[in-house]
Short mmCIF file of C-alpha atoms and ligand atoms in Angstrom, two decimals:
data_model
loop_
_atom_site.label_atom_id
_atom_site.label_comp_id
_atom_site.label_asym_id
_atom_site.label_seq_id
_atom_site.Cartn_x
_atom_site.Cartn_y
_atom_site.Cartn_z
CA UNK A 1 -21.64 351.91 18.37
CA UNK A 2 -22.04 354.81 15.97
CA UNK A 3 -24.76 355.20 13.39
CA UNK A 4 -23.99 357.26 10.27
CA UNK A 5 -26.26 358.51 7.51
CA UNK A 6 -25.90 361.03 4.73
CA UNK A 7 -28.32 362.54 2.23
CA UNK A 8 -27.88 364.87 -0.75
CA UNK A 9 -29.13 368.37 -1.48
CA UNK A 10 -31.12 369.09 -4.64
CA UNK A 11 -31.53 371.68 -7.33
CA UNK A 12 -34.50 372.40 -9.58
CA UNK A 13 -33.61 372.60 -13.27
CA UNK A 14 -37.07 373.25 -14.77
CA UNK A 15 -40.65 373.84 -13.76
CA UNK A 16 -40.59 375.58 -10.38
CA UNK A 17 -43.90 377.34 -9.60
CA UNK A 18 -45.64 375.69 -12.58
CA UNK A 19 -45.32 372.40 -10.66
CA UNK A 20 -47.63 373.85 -7.99
CA UNK A 21 -50.37 373.87 -10.68
CA UNK A 22 -49.80 370.29 -11.83
CA UNK A 23 -47.18 370.92 -14.52
CA UNK A 24 -44.08 368.71 -14.63
CA UNK A 25 -40.69 369.59 -13.14
CA UNK A 26 -37.10 368.41 -13.50
CA UNK A 27 -34.87 368.37 -10.45
CA UNK A 28 -31.93 366.37 -9.20
CA UNK A 29 -29.86 365.34 -6.24
CA UNK A 30 -26.43 366.97 -6.18
CA UNK A 31 -23.05 365.81 -4.97
CA UNK A 32 -23.30 367.92 -1.81
CA UNK A 33 -24.50 366.18 1.31
CA UNK A 34 -25.56 366.40 4.93
CA UNK A 35 -23.92 363.74 7.11
CA UNK A 36 -25.24 362.85 10.55
CA UNK A 37 -23.38 360.68 13.08
CA UNK A 38 -25.12 359.50 16.23
CA UNK A 39 -23.58 357.85 19.25
CA UNK A 40 -24.45 357.28 22.88
CA UNK A 41 -23.26 359.86 25.38
CA UNK A 42 -22.84 359.67 29.15
CA UNK A 43 -24.13 363.20 29.65
CA UNK A 44 -27.64 363.85 30.95
CA UNK A 45 -28.77 365.78 27.91
CA UNK A 46 -28.36 365.08 24.23
CA UNK A 47 -25.83 367.17 22.36
CA UNK A 48 -25.96 368.45 18.81
CA UNK A 49 -22.82 369.85 17.27
CA UNK A 50 -21.65 370.90 13.86
CA UNK A 51 -18.19 372.10 13.03
CA UNK A 52 -19.31 373.18 9.54
CA UNK A 53 -22.11 375.36 10.88
CA UNK A 54 -20.11 376.46 13.91
CA UNK A 55 -22.76 375.49 16.40
CA UNK A 56 -23.28 373.44 19.47
CA UNK A 57 -26.49 372.96 21.46
CA UNK A 58 -27.86 370.91 24.29
CA UNK A 59 -31.16 369.34 23.39
CA UNK A 60 -34.08 368.49 25.61
CA UNK A 61 -35.71 365.96 23.33
CA UNK A 62 -38.77 365.53 25.58
CA UNK A 63 -39.67 369.21 25.62
CA UNK A 64 -38.32 369.80 22.07
CA UNK A 65 -36.24 372.69 23.39
CA UNK A 66 -32.55 373.48 23.25
CA UNK A 67 -29.88 375.59 24.86
CA UNK A 68 -27.65 377.10 22.24
CA UNK A 69 -23.97 377.08 23.24
CA UNK A 70 -22.77 378.71 20.05
CA UNK A 71 -23.88 379.46 16.49
CA UNK A 72 -27.30 380.06 14.91
CA UNK A 73 -30.31 377.83 15.60
CA UNK A 74 -31.76 377.51 12.02
CA UNK A 75 -31.50 373.82 11.32
CA UNK A 76 -32.06 372.60 14.93
CA UNK A 77 -35.84 372.55 14.60
CA UNK A 78 -35.65 369.94 11.84
CA UNK A 79 -33.44 367.78 14.05
CA UNK A 80 -35.69 368.14 17.12
CA UNK A 81 -38.75 367.28 15.04
CA UNK A 82 -36.96 364.23 13.57
CA UNK A 83 -35.96 363.13 17.09
CA UNK A 84 -39.55 363.40 18.27
CA UNK A 85 -40.58 360.91 15.55
CA UNK A 86 -38.07 358.22 16.36
CA UNK A 87 -36.02 358.77 19.48
CA UNK A 88 -36.69 357.44 22.99
CA UNK A 89 -35.04 360.43 24.73
CA UNK A 90 -31.89 358.55 25.80
CA UNK A 91 -28.91 360.94 25.71
CA UNK A 92 -27.07 360.89 22.40
CA UNK A 93 -24.47 362.96 20.64
CA UNK A 94 -25.38 364.10 17.14
CA UNK A 95 -22.65 365.34 14.90
CA UNK A 96 -23.74 367.13 11.72
CA UNK A 97 -21.47 367.85 8.76
CA UNK A 98 -22.91 369.88 5.94
CA UNK A 99 -21.34 370.84 2.64
CA UNK A 100 -24.61 372.32 1.36
CA UNK A 101 -24.88 376.07 1.94
CA UNK A 102 -27.95 376.90 4.03
CA UNK A 103 -30.54 379.12 2.35
CA UNK A 104 -29.06 378.59 -1.11
CA UNK A 105 -32.14 376.74 -2.39
CA UNK A 106 -30.17 373.50 -2.43
CA UNK A 107 -32.51 371.75 -0.02
CA UNK A 108 -30.22 371.73 3.02
CA UNK A 109 -33.13 371.29 5.44
CA UNK A 110 -34.46 368.24 3.57
CA UNK A 111 -30.99 366.70 3.42
CA UNK A 112 -30.45 367.25 7.16
CA UNK A 113 -33.89 365.82 7.95
CA UNK A 114 -33.49 362.72 5.77
CA UNK A 115 -29.99 362.03 7.11
CA UNK A 116 -31.08 362.56 10.73
CA UNK A 117 -34.07 360.24 10.43
CA UNK A 118 -32.04 357.53 8.67
CA UNK A 119 -29.28 357.74 11.30
CA UNK A 120 -31.88 357.53 14.10
CA UNK A 121 -33.70 354.51 12.64
CA UNK A 122 -30.35 352.87 12.18
CA UNK A 123 -29.26 353.75 15.74
CA UNK A 124 -32.37 352.17 17.20
CA UNK A 125 -32.13 349.13 14.95
CA UNK A 126 -35.55 349.89 13.46
CA UNK A 127 -36.28 348.61 9.96
CA UNK A 128 -37.29 351.18 7.37
CA UNK A 129 -37.44 351.60 3.63
CA UNK A 130 -36.82 354.67 1.50
CA UNK A 131 -40.49 355.28 0.73
CA UNK A 132 -41.28 355.41 4.44
CA UNK A 133 -38.26 357.60 5.14
CA UNK A 134 -39.22 360.11 2.41
CA UNK A 135 -42.72 360.35 3.86
CA UNK A 136 -41.48 360.85 7.41
CA UNK A 137 -39.03 363.51 6.26
CA UNK A 138 -41.75 365.35 4.38
CA UNK A 139 -43.88 365.34 7.55
CA UNK A 140 -40.98 366.86 9.49
CA UNK A 141 -40.61 369.62 6.89
CA UNK A 142 -44.34 370.31 6.99
CA UNK A 143 -44.30 370.53 10.76
CA UNK A 144 -41.37 372.94 10.84
CA UNK A 145 -42.22 375.07 7.79
CA UNK A 146 -45.99 374.80 7.56
CA UNK A 147 -45.69 374.43 3.78
CA UNK A 148 -43.36 372.12 1.87
CA UNK A 149 -43.60 370.15 -1.36
CA UNK A 150 -42.44 366.52 -1.12
CA UNK A 151 -39.95 367.13 -3.93
CA UNK A 152 -36.94 368.03 -1.75
CA UNK A 153 -37.33 365.17 0.69
CA UNK A 154 -37.99 362.55 -1.99
CA UNK A 155 -35.03 363.62 -4.13
CA UNK A 156 -32.83 363.67 -1.04
CA UNK A 157 -33.98 360.14 -0.19
CA UNK A 158 -33.93 358.52 -3.63
CA UNK A 159 -31.20 360.56 -5.41
CA UNK A 160 -30.84 360.92 -9.19
CA UNK A 161 -31.98 363.44 -11.76
CA UNK A 162 -35.74 363.11 -12.04
CA UNK A 163 -38.75 364.17 -14.08
CA UNK A 164 -41.80 364.71 -11.91
CA UNK A 165 -44.73 363.97 -14.22
CA UNK A 166 -48.15 365.66 -14.30
CA UNK A 167 -49.59 362.68 -12.46
CA UNK A 168 -46.87 362.99 -9.78
CA UNK A 169 -44.78 360.01 -10.83
CA UNK A 170 -41.06 360.35 -10.33
CA UNK A 171 -39.13 359.12 -13.36
CA UNK A 172 -35.35 358.90 -13.07
CA UNK A 173 -33.19 359.88 -16.03
CA UNK A 174 -30.42 357.47 -17.03
CA UNK A 175 -28.35 360.42 -18.27
CA UNK A 176 -27.01 362.72 -15.54
CA UNK A 177 -25.69 365.26 -18.09
CA UNK A 178 -22.11 364.65 -17.09
CA UNK A 179 -21.28 368.36 -16.60
CA UNK A 180 -20.92 370.58 -13.59
CA UNK A 181 -23.45 373.32 -13.01
CA UNK A 182 -22.65 376.49 -11.12
CA UNK A 183 -25.03 377.64 -8.42
CA UNK A 184 -24.82 381.33 -7.56
CA UNK A 185 -26.56 382.57 -4.44
CA UNK A 186 -26.97 385.71 -2.41
CA UNK A 187 -27.40 385.73 1.35
CA UNK A 188 -30.89 387.13 0.77
CA UNK A 189 -33.04 384.04 1.26
CA UNK A 190 -36.13 383.48 -0.85
CA UNK A 191 -39.29 382.67 1.07
CA UNK A 192 -40.98 379.79 -0.76
CA UNK A 193 -44.42 380.22 0.84
CA UNK A 194 -44.48 383.94 0.10
CA UNK A 195 -43.40 383.47 -3.52
CA UNK A 196 -45.96 380.72 -4.17
CA UNK A 197 -48.66 383.04 -2.79
CA UNK A 198 -47.54 385.95 -4.93
CA UNK A 199 -47.76 383.83 -8.10
CA UNK A 200 -51.21 382.66 -7.03
CA UNK A 201 -52.36 386.25 -6.53
CA UNK A 202 -51.12 387.22 -10.00
CA UNK A 203 -52.79 384.14 -11.48
CA UNK A 204 -56.09 385.08 -9.84
CA UNK A 205 -55.80 388.62 -11.14
CA UNK A 206 -54.85 387.68 -14.72
CA UNK A 207 -55.91 384.06 -15.25
CA UNK A 208 -56.02 384.37 -19.04
CA UNK A 209 -52.39 385.53 -19.08
CA UNK A 210 -50.94 383.42 -16.28
CA UNK A 211 -52.55 380.11 -17.20
CA UNK A 212 -50.88 379.93 -20.64
CA UNK A 213 -47.54 381.01 -19.12
CA UNK A 214 -47.76 378.18 -16.59
CA UNK A 215 -48.73 375.73 -19.35
CA UNK A 216 -45.79 376.95 -21.46
CA UNK A 217 -43.39 376.35 -18.57
CA UNK A 218 -44.77 372.80 -18.57
CA UNK A 219 -44.06 372.55 -22.33
CA UNK A 220 -40.52 373.80 -21.76
CA UNK A 221 -40.02 371.11 -19.10
CA UNK A 222 -41.25 368.43 -21.51
CA UNK A 223 -38.87 369.68 -24.24
CA UNK A 224 -36.07 369.70 -21.66
CA UNK A 225 -36.83 366.08 -20.80
CA UNK A 226 -36.16 365.17 -24.46
CA UNK A 227 -33.02 367.32 -24.52
CA UNK A 228 -31.69 365.44 -21.48
CA UNK A 229 -32.55 362.04 -22.94
CA UNK A 230 -30.70 362.98 -26.18
CA UNK A 231 -27.93 364.74 -24.27
CA UNK A 232 -28.55 367.85 -26.38
CA UNK A 233 -26.76 370.45 -24.28
CA UNK A 234 -27.43 373.49 -26.47
CA UNK A 235 -31.13 372.78 -26.54
CA UNK A 236 -31.15 372.29 -22.78
CA UNK A 237 -29.42 375.63 -22.28
CA UNK A 238 -31.82 377.44 -24.60
CA UNK A 239 -34.75 375.97 -22.70
CA UNK A 240 -33.27 377.15 -19.39
CA UNK A 241 -33.14 380.68 -20.80
CA UNK A 242 -36.74 380.44 -22.02
CA UNK A 243 -37.84 379.19 -18.60
CA UNK A 244 -36.04 382.12 -16.97
CA UNK A 245 -37.92 384.62 -19.14
CA UNK A 246 -41.24 383.21 -18.01
CA UNK A 247 -40.20 383.06 -14.35
CA UNK A 248 -39.32 386.73 -14.67
CA UNK A 249 -42.72 387.44 -16.18
CA UNK A 250 -44.53 385.91 -13.19
CA UNK A 251 -42.67 388.16 -10.76
CA UNK A 252 -40.30 385.81 -8.94
CA UNK A 253 -37.06 387.26 -10.30
CA UNK A 254 -35.03 389.88 -8.41
CA UNK A 255 -32.32 392.37 -9.29
CA UNK A 256 -29.68 390.22 -7.63
CA UNK A 257 -30.75 387.05 -9.44
CA UNK A 258 -30.90 388.90 -12.76
CA UNK A 259 -27.45 390.29 -12.23
CA UNK A 260 -26.03 386.83 -11.56
CA UNK A 261 -27.88 385.38 -14.55
CA UNK A 262 -26.52 387.99 -16.97
CA UNK A 263 -22.99 387.89 -15.54
CA UNK A 264 -22.91 384.10 -15.82
CA UNK A 265 -24.12 384.31 -19.44
CA UNK A 266 -21.50 386.94 -20.23
CA UNK A 267 -18.73 384.73 -18.83
CA UNK A 268 -19.67 381.53 -20.62
CA UNK A 269 -22.96 380.10 -19.37
CA UNK A 270 -25.04 378.93 -22.33
CA UNK A 271 -28.09 378.59 -20.10
CA UNK A 272 -28.89 380.19 -16.76
CA UNK A 273 -32.00 380.74 -14.73
CA UNK A 274 -33.15 381.23 -11.19
CA UNK A 275 -33.73 377.96 -9.36
CA UNK A 276 -36.33 377.27 -6.71
CA UNK A 277 -38.83 379.77 -5.45
CA UNK A 278 -36.99 382.98 -6.42
CA UNK A 279 -37.50 386.30 -4.64
CA UNK A 280 -33.90 385.80 -3.42
CA UNK A 281 -32.10 382.49 -3.22
CA UNK A 282 -30.14 381.21 -6.16
CA UNK A 283 -29.48 380.74 -9.85
CA UNK A 284 -28.24 377.74 -11.76
CA UNK A 285 -25.85 378.23 -14.67
CA UNK A 286 -25.05 375.63 -17.31
CA UNK A 287 -21.62 376.35 -18.70
CA UNK A 288 -19.99 373.24 -20.19
CA UNK A 289 -16.22 373.79 -20.27
CA UNK A 290 -16.48 377.25 -18.67
CA UNK A 291 -17.46 376.18 -15.15
CA UNK A 292 -14.36 377.55 -13.46
CA UNK A 293 -14.65 380.91 -15.16
CA UNK A 294 -18.32 381.31 -14.22
CA UNK A 295 -17.68 380.01 -10.71
CA UNK A 296 -14.91 382.58 -10.21
CA UNK A 297 -16.89 385.56 -11.43
CA UNK A 298 -19.98 384.68 -9.40
CA UNK A 299 -17.87 384.10 -6.27
CA UNK A 300 -16.33 387.53 -6.70
CA UNK A 301 -19.59 389.41 -6.04
CA UNK A 302 -21.79 386.81 -4.35
CA UNK A 303 -21.37 383.14 -3.44
CA UNK A 304 -21.04 380.22 -5.78
CA UNK A 305 -20.52 376.48 -5.72
CA UNK A 306 -20.08 373.89 -8.45
CA UNK A 307 -22.37 370.88 -8.37
CA UNK A 308 -22.97 367.73 -10.37
CA UNK A 309 -26.11 365.66 -10.45
CA UNK A 310 -25.75 362.50 -8.46
CA UNK A 311 -27.47 359.10 -8.45
CA UNK A 312 -26.81 358.67 -4.76
CA UNK A 313 -29.71 359.22 -2.38
CA UNK A 314 -29.63 358.52 1.34
CA UNK A 315 -26.84 356.21 2.57
CA UNK A 316 -26.57 354.72 6.05
CA UNK A 317 -24.52 352.29 8.06
CA UNK A 318 -23.50 351.38 11.60
CA UNK A 319 -19.91 351.31 12.87
CA UNK A 320 -19.48 348.80 15.67
O1 PMV B 1 -36.88 377.20 -3.38
P1 PMV B 1 -37.31 375.81 -3.17
O2 PMV B 1 -36.21 374.80 -3.33
O3 PMV B 1 -38.09 375.65 -1.89
O4 PMV B 1 -38.32 375.41 -4.37
C1 PMV B 1 -39.64 375.83 -4.44
C2 PMV B 1 -40.31 375.29 -5.67
C3 PMV B 1 -41.73 375.82 -5.90
O5 PMV B 1 -42.17 375.23 -7.11
C4 PMV B 1 -41.73 377.31 -6.05
C5 PMV B 1 -42.66 375.45 -4.78
C6 PMV B 1 -42.96 373.97 -4.66
O6 PMV B 1 -43.41 373.59 -3.56
O7 PMV B 1 -42.84 373.21 -5.63
#
């Protein structure tokens, strides 16, 4: 018997940082996924392998330790923590495929966590629903990272393009914009905790300046919600550019991100902004009809992928 589960990555379109202070945000699941396959093994220890990440490790699920055979450890801690929630320590083989670049701000850790938990519940024949799964996955992220918003894990679980309201309700859009977006990223990872703290420090220093900026980001997100509902692409793009200006003003932009933003605009993006925490990480460019051009130019100097928003959240099944 083999249990299989997959879960999508995410990207934030509007409202990062302001969302920490209760403003709304717009984010969506993308058509890039983590897939986890679990089957019984006759070895003594459990094995985790991933061709895509080029790693293999032996796991001691009781002690939450591992022996790395090849590759980098990064994502293993999320898997060990997920195992400790569900698994009974019987030896299993876990095979991870990932078409989400790690450290690109596309929520690879949340996708891996959600897929691992779903595959494990499925493997053990335990009943679960998505709400429970999203909560468990958020707990895993908190345990590993210390700080994590529930946005990544809930989008990865439920899928769709969503508006996160001021009172923390998640409202799915019917319209998924029907265009590809280009994500450009550098290998310089952004540290979410550090960036959130730096915005907080600036806010404490200049509350009269920062508070209206944060409120305005919230207004931009609300305008963007209408632009999505009316499928008004030019308005959406303009609002992305406005949001970028304000993100720059609160100190989360970098030279590299700026460079990618201006190059993408020069080569056809009508809207582009950093996405996620900033301070490194990635940008998202909206370039209807010019996706290939923008993808090519961003790939030339840094890394880029094309993504679409996707309704599909976590999926799981068992192969007999
Ligand atoms: O870079 P990411 O995907 O971790 O996004 C962080 C978004 C913030 O608003 C900066 C923080 C948060 O927890 O919402």
